[in-house]
């Protein structure tokens, strides 16, 4: 009856969702994170990658000091695939040759008191497909391939926007720093000026007060 | 009575089917761990913070899974009962918008109401010190922002969209995100411009004030010393 058909329909929907999730699980997703790296600290991230997957790691230092950080990428056996010292921004693409946990670390150990904010984007494999595609044997229609190319173009726009936003954040933090420093320095310098000029006069007065007593004694 | 019994059997049967399907779903979900791909290690009292700079009205979904190092088997246990993570999310005005305890696996979501830097902080709340004897906790984390939070197969199933309609929907979501980000960019540029203009003003006023103070103190010094020396009959 109605309830029966309803339950079978929701069952179908549930199964479709499960099937889609199953397929999704097979594809690894990309991660982009922004985290704080305190001074003298090292932060490592790991990811399990299967052989043959094309991966890209890119990072950018957002705030802090000279905007540089050490980066190092190692494969499951410990071989260093990528190593950069004091880099502000870099990007590295590689194809995984072995199965296992790949490790990449960001190090701020060379800095004594500035803590840094680092952004990184680690893309593993391709994007998950939109549909549980049973009909991937047939080629994409003209419209569908146009959609795919628009999607890729929009993705690169979003990527550029992110990098622009990070650079703008850098510029803005420097400007706010400068603003604060100018305020403190101007007040401080005005105070120093006043103190120095008053103490100059007081010192001169003290010289002449002493000389005056000796002079009068000599005079008389 | 027979009809009632028949209806009961039918209901029971459909219920059993539903239950069977639910069990199947759970089994599948349990077997295949969702691939929160990236993981890192966290100490017991360590707090790890992540920053998300997002425009307003953007949804953020975070998922994490924890694994504890087991000394006996010398490996990470698949799941740890009794170990939870405390999640705290602050908005750009450092006001706490979410502060909750989750279990060993957790999923948190929030929507930003002001544009800016939101801070997501995680730390473990192990009640038993013995749990952490191994030293490290492995945390799998996945944070998705904006249009990445949309689950397209689910949307397709719910709204019954064709493939082309789904692709159009995805493109629309992406373009909407780009628009929001551009709007946020305009707001940030305005803040930057205000900061620069304030610095400019401050430097201008400070240089004028410095010159005035210099001249005034110079004149005061000369006058004072002149009167002082005249008083001392040295001039």
Short mmCIF file of C-alpha atoms in Angstrom, two decimals:
data_model
loop_
_atom_site.label_atom_id
_atom_site.label_comp_id
_atom_site.label_asym_id
_atom_site.label_seq_id
_atom_site.Cartn_x
_atom_site.Cartn_y
_atom_site.Cartn_z
CA UNK A 1 0.00 0.00 0.00
CA UNK A 2 1.05 3.60 0.38
CA UNK A 3 3.29 2.98 3.41
CA UNK A 4 4.82 -0.03 1.64
CA UNK A 5 5.71 1.91 -1.50
CA UNK A 6 6.96 4.80 0.65
CA UNK A 7 9.27 2.56 2.62
CA UNK A 8 10.58 0.92 -0.55
CA UNK A 9 11.21 4.36 -2.06
CA UNK A 10 13.14 5.59 0.98
CA UNK A 11 15.02 2.31 0.90
CA UNK A 12 16.01 2.92 -2.71
CA UNK A 13 17.15 6.44 -1.88
CA UNK A 14 19.15 5.13 1.10
CA UNK A 15 20.78 2.47 -1.02
CA UNK A 16 21.64 5.02 -3.69
CA UNK A 17 23.25 7.25 -1.10
CA UNK A 18 25.17 4.31 0.37
CA UNK A 19 26.36 3.28 -3.08
CA UNK A 20 27.47 6.84 -3.77
CA UNK A 21 29.29 6.99 -0.44
CA UNK A 22 30.98 3.69 -1.22
CA UNK A 23 32.31 5.08 -4.46
CA UNK A 24 33.32 8.33 -2.80
CA UNK A 25 35.34 6.43 -0.24
CA UNK A 26 37.53 5.06 -2.96
CA UNK A 27 38.68 8.54 -4.00
CA UNK A 28 40.96 10.52 -1.70
CA UNK A 29 40.06 14.16 -1.22
CA UNK A 30 42.22 17.27 -0.99
CA UNK A 31 42.91 19.09 2.23
CA UNK A 32 43.77 22.73 2.74
CA UNK A 33 44.47 24.01 6.21
CA UNK A 34 45.88 27.12 7.86
CA UNK A 35 47.55 26.55 11.19
CA UNK A 36 49.77 28.37 13.66
CA UNK A 37 53.38 27.31 14.01
CA UNK A 38 54.93 28.59 17.24
CA UNK A 39 58.62 29.51 17.38
CA UNK A 40 61.05 26.59 17.59
CA UNK A 41 58.26 24.23 16.66
CA UNK A 42 57.78 21.62 13.98
CA UNK A 43 54.44 20.36 12.77
CA UNK A 44 54.07 17.20 10.71
CA UNK A 45 51.14 15.86 8.74
CA UNK A 46 50.71 12.38 7.35
CA UNK A 47 48.59 10.88 4.61
CA UNK A 48 48.17 7.35 3.32
CA UNK A 49 48.60 7.32 -0.43
CA UNK A 50 48.38 4.46 -2.92
CA UNK A 51 50.91 3.94 -5.71
CA UNK A 52 50.40 5.89 -8.88
CA UNK A 53 48.37 8.72 -7.39
CA UNK A 54 49.35 12.17 -8.53
CA UNK A 55 49.66 14.54 -5.56
CA UNK A 56 50.39 18.22 -5.18
CA UNK A 57 51.59 20.03 -2.09
CA UNK A 58 51.67 23.80 -1.99
CA UNK A 59 52.24 26.04 0.97
CA UNK A 60 52.41 29.73 1.76
CA UNK A 61 53.40 31.59 4.90
CA UNK A 62 50.65 34.03 5.85
CA UNK A 63 51.98 36.01 8.81
CA UNK A 64 55.04 36.15 10.98
CA UNK A 65 58.63 37.35 10.90
CA UNK A 66 60.27 37.16 7.51
CA UNK A 67 57.43 35.04 6.14
CA UNK A 68 59.56 31.96 5.64
CA UNK A 69 59.37 28.38 6.79
CA UNK A 70 61.21 25.09 6.22
CA UNK A 71 59.28 22.39 4.43
CA UNK A 72 60.12 18.72 3.95
CA UNK A 73 58.23 15.88 2.28
CA UNK A 74 59.16 12.24 2.89
CA UNK A 75 57.90 8.99 1.42
CA UNK A 76 56.94 5.95 3.58
CA UNK A 77 60.55 4.73 3.70
CA UNK A 78 61.94 8.05 4.86
CA UNK A 79 63.47 9.22 1.57
CA UNK A 80 63.20 12.97 1.22
CA UNK A 81 61.27 13.84 -1.91
CA UNK A 82 61.18 17.58 -1.40
CA UNK A 83 63.09 19.84 0.93
CA UNK A 84 63.13 23.63 1.08
CA UNK A 85 64.75 25.94 3.61
CA UNK A 86 63.24 29.30 4.49
CA UNK A 87 60.80 29.48 1.62
CA UNK A 88 57.86 31.86 1.53
CA UNK A 89 55.77 30.04 -1.05
CA UNK A 90 56.29 26.86 -3.05
CA UNK A 91 54.46 24.12 -4.87
CA UNK A 92 55.50 20.51 -5.50
CA UNK A 93 53.84 17.84 -7.64
CA UNK A 94 54.80 14.19 -7.46
CA UNK A 95 53.43 10.77 -8.31
CA UNK A 96 53.43 8.30 -5.45
CA UNK A 97 55.85 5.47 -6.18
CA UNK A 98 55.12 3.48 -3.04
CA UNK A 99 52.12 2.66 -0.90
CA UNK A 100 52.05 3.99 2.59
CA UNK A 101 52.06 7.01 4.83
CA UNK A 102 53.69 10.05 3.30
CA UNK A 103 54.83 12.67 5.75
CA UNK A 104 55.35 16.40 5.28
CA UNK A 105 56.65 18.72 7.96
CA UNK A 106 56.85 22.46 8.44
CA UNK A 107 59.56 23.70 10.72
CA UNK A 108 60.02 27.05 12.42
CA UNK A 109 63.00 25.88 14.46
CA UNK A 110 65.31 28.55 13.08
CA UNK A 111 63.21 31.34 14.54
CA UNK A 112 63.61 32.31 18.18
CA UNK A 113 60.56 34.42 18.89
CA UNK A 114 58.29 34.86 15.89
CA UNK A 115 55.46 32.44 15.46
CA UNK A 116 54.11 31.94 12.00
CA UNK A 117 50.85 31.11 10.34
CA UNK A 118 51.24 28.64 7.50
CA UNK A 119 48.70 27.70 4.83
CA UNK A 120 49.07 24.46 2.91
CA UNK A 121 47.02 22.65 0.29
CA UNK A 122 47.60 18.93 -0.25
CA UNK A 123 45.71 17.49 -3.20
CA UNK A 124 45.69 13.72 -3.58
CA UNK A 125 44.37 12.16 -6.75
CA UNK A 126 41.54 13.57 -8.78
CA UNK A 127 38.30 15.04 -7.62
CA UNK A 128 35.54 12.59 -6.79
CA UNK A 129 33.15 12.08 -9.70
CA UNK A 130 29.77 13.71 -9.42
CA UNK A 131 27.73 10.65 -10.16
CA UNK A 132 28.12 7.00 -9.42
CA UNK A 133 28.81 6.69 -13.09
CA UNK A 134 27.72 3.47 -14.64
CA UNK A 135 27.88 4.95 -18.12
CA UNK A 136 31.48 6.12 -18.15
CA UNK A 137 32.05 3.91 -21.16
CA UNK A 138 30.28 6.48 -23.34
CA UNK A 139 32.11 9.72 -24.01
CA UNK A 140 30.94 12.99 -22.55
CA UNK A 141 28.60 15.03 -24.67
CA UNK A 142 29.67 18.44 -25.90
CA UNK A 143 27.64 20.15 -23.18
CA UNK A 144 29.01 17.92 -20.46
CA UNK A 145 32.62 18.47 -21.49
CA UNK A 146 31.94 22.22 -21.60
CA UNK A 147 30.65 21.94 -18.04
CA UNK A 148 33.76 20.05 -17.01
CA UNK A 149 36.07 22.69 -18.49
CA UNK A 150 34.09 25.49 -16.82
CA UNK A 151 34.38 23.59 -13.54
CA UNK A 152 38.16 23.31 -13.92
CA UNK A 153 38.46 26.99 -14.79
CA UNK A 154 36.38 27.98 -11.77
CA UNK A 155 38.53 25.78 -9.58
CA UNK A 156 41.63 27.60 -10.72
CA UNK A 157 39.90 30.96 -10.11
CA UNK A 158 39.12 29.88 -6.56
CA UNK A 159 42.74 28.80 -6.16
CA UNK A 160 44.02 32.19 -7.36
CA UNK A 161 41.56 33.93 -5.06
CA UNK A 162 42.93 31.97 -2.11
CA UNK A 163 46.50 32.94 -2.88
CA UNK A 164 45.51 36.54 -3.42
CA UNK A 165 43.65 36.57 -0.11
CA UNK A 166 46.75 35.23 1.66
CA UNK A 167 49.01 37.85 0.11
CA UNK A 168 46.53 40.55 1.00
CA UNK A 169 46.45 39.24 4.57
CA UNK A 170 50.23 39.55 4.66
CA UNK A 171 50.13 43.14 3.41
CA UNK A 172 47.36 44.03 5.81
CA UNK A 173 49.12 42.59 8.85
CA UNK A 174 52.26 44.53 7.95
CA UNK A 175 50.24 47.74 7.58
CA UNK A 176 48.54 47.24 10.94
CA UNK A 177 51.90 46.54 12.53
CA UNK A 178 53.31 49.73 11.02
CA UNK A 179 50.36 51.74 12.27
CA UNK A 180 50.83 50.54 15.83
CA UNK A 181 54.57 51.07 15.71
CA UNK A 182 54.20 54.63 14.40
CA UNK A 183 51.76 55.43 17.23
CA UNK A 184 54.05 54.10 19.97
CA UNK A 185 57.17 55.55 18.49
CA UNK A 186 55.78 59.05 18.08
CA UNK A 187 54.54 59.18 21.67
CA UNK A 188 57.81 57.73 22.91
CA UNK A 189 59.95 60.11 20.93
CA UNK A 190 57.97 63.16 22.10
CA UNK A 191 58.49 62.05 25.71
CA UNK A 192 62.20 61.46 25.13
CA UNK A 193 62.56 64.92 23.60
CA UNK A 194 60.93 66.62 26.57
CA UNK A 195 62.92 64.63 29.09
CA UNK A 196 66.23 65.28 27.32
CA UNK A 197 65.66 69.03 26.95
CA UNK A 198 64.62 69.47 30.58
CA UNK A 199 67.54 67.40 31.84
CA UNK A 200 69.95 69.40 29.66
CA UNK A 201 68.82 72.63 31.30
CA UNK A 202 68.97 71.10 34.78
CA UNK A 203 72.48 69.78 34.16
CA UNK A 204 73.75 73.12 32.89
CA UNK A 205 72.25 74.84 35.88
CA UNK A 206 73.99 72.43 38.18
CA UNK A 207 77.39 73.16 36.54
CA UNK A 208 76.99 76.87 37.01
CA UNK A 209 75.70 76.68 40.56
CA UNK A 210 78.88 74.90 41.71
CA UNK A 211 81.22 77.19 39.76
CA UNK A 212 79.46 80.22 41.16
CA UNK A 213 80.34 79.33 44.79
CA UNK A 214 84.00 78.68 43.95
CA UNK A 215 84.14 81.87 41.83
CA UNK A 216 82.73 84.08 44.58
CA UNK A 217 85.08 82.59 47.13
CA UNK A 218 88.04 83.22 44.82
CA UNK A 219 86.68 86.70 44.02
CA UNK A 220 86.26 87.77 47.61
CA UNK B 1 -8.86 -10.79 13.75
CA UNK B 2 -7.26 -12.58 10.88
CA UNK B 3 -6.98 -9.26 9.04
CA UNK B 4 -5.37 -7.67 12.10
CA UNK B 5 -2.89 -10.53 12.33
CA UNK B 6 -2.18 -10.28 8.60
CA UNK B 7 -1.59 -6.51 8.91
CA UNK B 8 0.72 -7.12 11.88
CA UNK B 9 2.71 -9.71 9.93
CA UNK B 10 2.94 -7.34 6.94
CA UNK B 11 4.04 -4.42 9.13
CA UNK B 12 6.54 -6.66 10.88
CA UNK B 13 7.86 -7.85 7.53
CA UNK B 14 8.34 -4.33 6.10
CA UNK B 15 9.89 -3.31 9.41
CA UNK B 16 12.28 -6.23 9.16
CA UNK B 17 13.20 -5.20 5.63
CA UNK B 18 13.90 -1.68 6.78
CA UNK B 19 15.86 -2.97 9.75
CA UNK B 20 17.87 -5.26 7.47
CA UNK B 21 18.62 -2.38 5.16
CA UNK B 22 19.63 -0.18 8.10
CA UNK B 23 21.94 -2.90 9.43
CA UNK B 24 23.49 -3.25 5.99
CA UNK B 25 24.08 0.51 5.82
CA UNK B 26 25.68 0.50 9.27
CA UNK B 27 27.90 -2.46 8.39
CA UNK B 28 29.05 -0.77 5.23
CA UNK B 29 29.70 2.48 7.08
CA UNK B 30 31.58 0.68 9.84
CA UNK B 31 33.69 -1.36 7.46
CA UNK B 32 34.76 1.36 5.17
CA UNK B 33 36.06 4.20 7.33
CA UNK B 34 35.29 7.48 5.66
CA UNK B 35 38.56 8.63 4.21
CA UNK B 36 39.44 11.64 6.36
CA UNK B 37 42.74 11.43 4.62
CA UNK B 38 45.10 13.73 6.49
CA UNK B 39 46.21 12.95 10.03
CA UNK B 40 48.59 14.36 12.61
CA UNK B 41 49.69 13.62 16.15
CA UNK B 42 48.66 15.53 19.20
CA UNK B 43 49.96 15.35 22.76
CA UNK B 44 47.75 15.08 25.80
CA UNK B 45 47.43 18.68 26.84
CA UNK B 46 48.25 20.07 23.43
CA UNK B 47 45.79 22.34 21.71
CA UNK B 48 45.84 22.46 17.93
CA UNK B 49 44.27 25.43 16.23
CA UNK B 50 43.34 25.91 12.61
CA UNK B 51 42.35 29.18 11.03
CA UNK B 52 39.69 29.52 8.38
CA UNK B 53 39.38 32.92 6.77
CA UNK B 54 35.93 32.90 5.22
CA UNK B 55 33.28 35.34 3.99
CA UNK B 56 29.96 35.51 5.82
CA UNK B 57 27.12 33.02 5.40
CA UNK B 58 29.58 30.27 4.58
CA UNK B 59 29.09 26.79 5.92
CA UNK B 60 32.01 24.86 7.35
CA UNK B 61 31.87 21.14 8.13
CA UNK B 62 34.65 19.53 10.13
CA UNK B 63 35.08 15.81 10.71
CA UNK B 64 37.66 14.10 12.82
CA UNK B 65 38.53 10.61 13.97
CA UNK B 66 40.96 9.71 16.73
CA UNK B 67 43.19 6.70 17.20
CA UNK B 68 45.24 5.89 20.24
CA UNK B 69 48.64 4.24 20.26
CA UNK B 70 48.43 0.83 21.89
CA UNK B 71 51.69 -0.28 23.46
CA UNK B 72 50.73 -3.94 23.53
CA UNK B 73 49.96 -4.35 19.86
CA UNK B 74 52.41 -1.57 18.91
CA UNK B 75 49.90 -0.03 16.56
CA UNK B 76 47.06 2.40 16.53
CA UNK B 77 43.72 1.09 17.73
CA UNK B 78 40.89 1.61 15.26
CA UNK B 79 38.73 3.51 17.72
CA UNK B 80 39.00 4.61 21.30
CA UNK B 81 35.98 4.60 23.57
CA UNK B 82 36.18 6.96 26.52
CA UNK B 83 38.41 9.43 24.74
CA UNK B 84 36.87 12.62 23.50
CA UNK B 85 37.93 15.83 21.88
CA UNK B 86 36.88 19.30 22.88
CA UNK B 87 36.14 21.52 19.93
CA UNK B 88 36.09 25.30 20.34
CA UNK B 89 35.34 27.68 17.50
CA UNK B 90 35.85 31.43 17.76
CA UNK B 91 34.61 34.05 15.33
CA UNK B 92 36.69 37.04 14.09
CA UNK B 93 35.69 39.07 17.18
CA UNK B 94 37.10 36.27 19.41
CA UNK B 95 33.63 35.39 20.57
CA UNK B 96 33.08 31.68 21.09
CA UNK B 97 30.44 30.35 18.73
CA UNK B 98 30.85 26.66 19.45
CA UNK B 99 32.39 24.95 22.46
CA UNK B 100 31.45 21.33 22.71
CA UNK B 101 32.76 17.98 23.73
CA UNK B 102 32.62 15.24 21.14
CA UNK B 103 33.43 11.57 21.34
CA UNK B 104 36.28 9.75 19.72
CA UNK B 105 34.74 10.41 16.28
CA UNK B 106 33.09 13.73 15.76
CA UNK B 107 31.48 15.97 13.24
CA UNK B 108 30.95 19.67 13.83
CA UNK B 109 29.43 22.26 11.58
CA UNK B 110 28.89 26.00 11.76
CA UNK B 111 27.92 28.87 9.50
CA UNK B 112 29.81 32.14 9.68
CA UNK B 113 27.83 35.29 10.34
CA UNK B 114 30.68 37.76 10.11
CA UNK B 115 33.43 37.61 7.52
CA UNK B 116 36.94 37.06 8.80
CA UNK B 117 39.28 34.66 10.54
CA UNK B 118 37.55 31.90 12.40
CA UNK B 119 39.66 29.78 14.70
CA UNK B 120 38.92 26.09 15.18
CA UNK B 121 40.72 24.64 18.18
CA UNK B 122 40.89 20.99 19.19
CA UNK B 123 42.24 19.44 22.33
CA UNK B 124 41.71 16.09 23.90
CA UNK B 125 39.97 15.68 27.22
CA UNK B 126 41.33 12.40 28.43
CA UNK B 127 39.88 11.77 31.85
CA UNK B 128 42.14 8.82 32.49
CA UNK B 129 45.86 9.61 32.42
CA UNK B 130 46.63 5.97 31.69
CA UNK B 131 45.09 6.29 28.24
CA UNK B 132 47.85 8.54 27.14
CA UNK B 133 50.73 6.50 28.48
CA UNK B 134 51.88 5.86 24.94
CA UNK B 135 52.24 9.57 24.42
CA UNK B 136 50.55 10.37 21.16
CA UNK B 137 47.08 10.51 19.82
CA UNK B 138 46.51 10.29 16.08
CA UNK B 139 43.82 12.64 14.81
CA UNK B 140 42.38 12.36 11.31
CA UNK B 141 40.92 15.69 10.28
CA UNK B 142 38.90 16.93 7.37
CA UNK B 143 37.55 20.47 7.16
CA UNK B 144 35.42 21.44 4.19
CA UNK B 145 34.39 25.00 3.48
CA UNK B 146 31.71 26.59 1.32
CA UNK B 147 30.74 24.70 -1.79
CA UNK B 148 32.89 21.70 -0.80
CA UNK B 149 30.33 20.98 1.92
CA UNK B 150 27.74 20.05 -0.66
CA UNK B 151 27.32 16.35 -1.14
CA UNK B 152 26.36 16.17 -4.79
CA UNK B 153 25.26 12.55 -5.04
CA UNK B 154 22.92 13.22 -2.12
CA UNK B 155 21.54 16.37 -3.72
CA UNK B 156 21.04 14.50 -6.97
CA UNK B 157 19.15 11.75 -5.21
CA UNK B 158 17.03 14.14 -3.16
CA UNK B 159 16.04 16.52 -5.95
CA UNK B 160 16.17 13.87 -8.66
CA UNK B 161 18.45 15.81 -10.98
CA UNK B 162 19.88 14.62 -14.26
CA UNK B 163 23.63 14.68 -14.71
CA UNK B 164 23.56 17.94 -16.62
CA UNK B 165 21.36 19.58 -14.00
CA UNK B 166 23.74 18.40 -11.29
CA UNK B 167 26.73 19.81 -13.14
CA UNK B 168 24.91 23.12 -13.57
CA UNK B 169 24.14 23.12 -9.85
CA UNK B 170 27.78 22.52 -9.02
CA UNK B 171 28.88 25.37 -11.30
CA UNK B 172 26.29 27.67 -9.73
CA UNK B 173 27.56 26.84 -6.25
CA UNK B 174 31.12 27.51 -7.29
CA UNK B 175 30.26 30.85 -8.84
CA UNK B 176 28.32 31.81 -5.72
CA UNK B 177 31.36 31.06 -3.61
CA UNK B 178 33.54 33.17 -5.91
CA UNK B 179 31.09 36.05 -5.60
CA UNK B 180 31.09 35.84 -1.81
CA UNK B 181 34.85 35.78 -1.72
CA UNK B 182 35.04 38.83 -4.01
CA UNK B 183 32.66 40.67 -1.74
CA UNK B 184 34.78 39.78 1.25
CA UNK B 185 37.83 40.94 -0.67
CA UNK B 186 36.23 44.36 -1.13
CA UNK B 187 35.55 44.58 2.63
CA UNK B 188 39.13 43.62 3.44
CA UNK B 189 40.56 46.11 0.99
CA UNK B 190 38.49 48.83 2.68
CA UNK B 191 39.96 47.90 6.07
CA UNK B 192 43.46 47.91 4.61
CA UNK B 193 42.89 51.32 3.07
CA UNK B 194 41.61 52.71 6.39
CA UNK B 195 44.66 51.39 8.21
CA UNK B 196 47.00 52.94 5.64
CA UNK B 197 45.22 56.27 5.78
CA UNK B 198 45.34 56.25 9.57
CA UNK B 199 49.09 55.59 9.44
CA UNK B 200 49.47 58.42 6.96
CA UNK B 201 47.56 60.80 9.25
CA UNK B 202 49.53 59.75 12.29
CA UNK B 203 52.87 60.28 10.55
CA UNK B 204 51.74 63.72 9.37
CA UNK B 205 50.56 64.84 12.82
CA UNK B 206 53.57 63.39 14.51
CA UNK B 207 56.04 65.20 12.27
CA UNK B 208 54.25 68.53 12.78
CA UNK B 209 54.06 67.96 16.55
CA UNK B 210 57.74 66.97 16.71
CA UNK B 211 58.82 70.14 14.91
CA UNK B 212 56.64 72.29 17.19
CA UNK B 213 57.97 70.58 20.32
CA UNK B 214 61.54 71.02 19.10
CA UNK B 215 61.11 74.72 18.41
CA UNK B 216 59.24 75.36 21.66
CA UNK B 217 61.80 73.53 23.80
CA UNK B 218 64.63 75.30 22.01
CA UNK B 219 63.12 78.72 22.68
CA UNK B 220 62.30 77.77 26.28
CA UNK B 221 65.86 76.53 26.87
CA UNK B 222 67.43 79.74 25.54
CA UNK B 223 65.07 81.97 27.49
CA UNK B 224 65.50 80.04 30.71
CA UNK B 225 69.28 79.89 30.49
CA UNK B 226 69.49 83.58 29.61
CA UNK B 227 67.41 84.56 32.62
CA UNK B 228 69.42 82.13 34.76
CA UNK B 229 72.76 83.58 33.73
CA UNK B 230 71.48 87.14 34.11
CA UNK B 231 70.36 86.22 37.62
CA UNK B 232 73.78 84.81 38.36
CA UNK B 233 75.37 88.04 37.03
CA UNK B 234 77.47 86.11 34.55
CA UNK B 235 76.05 87.91 31.47
#
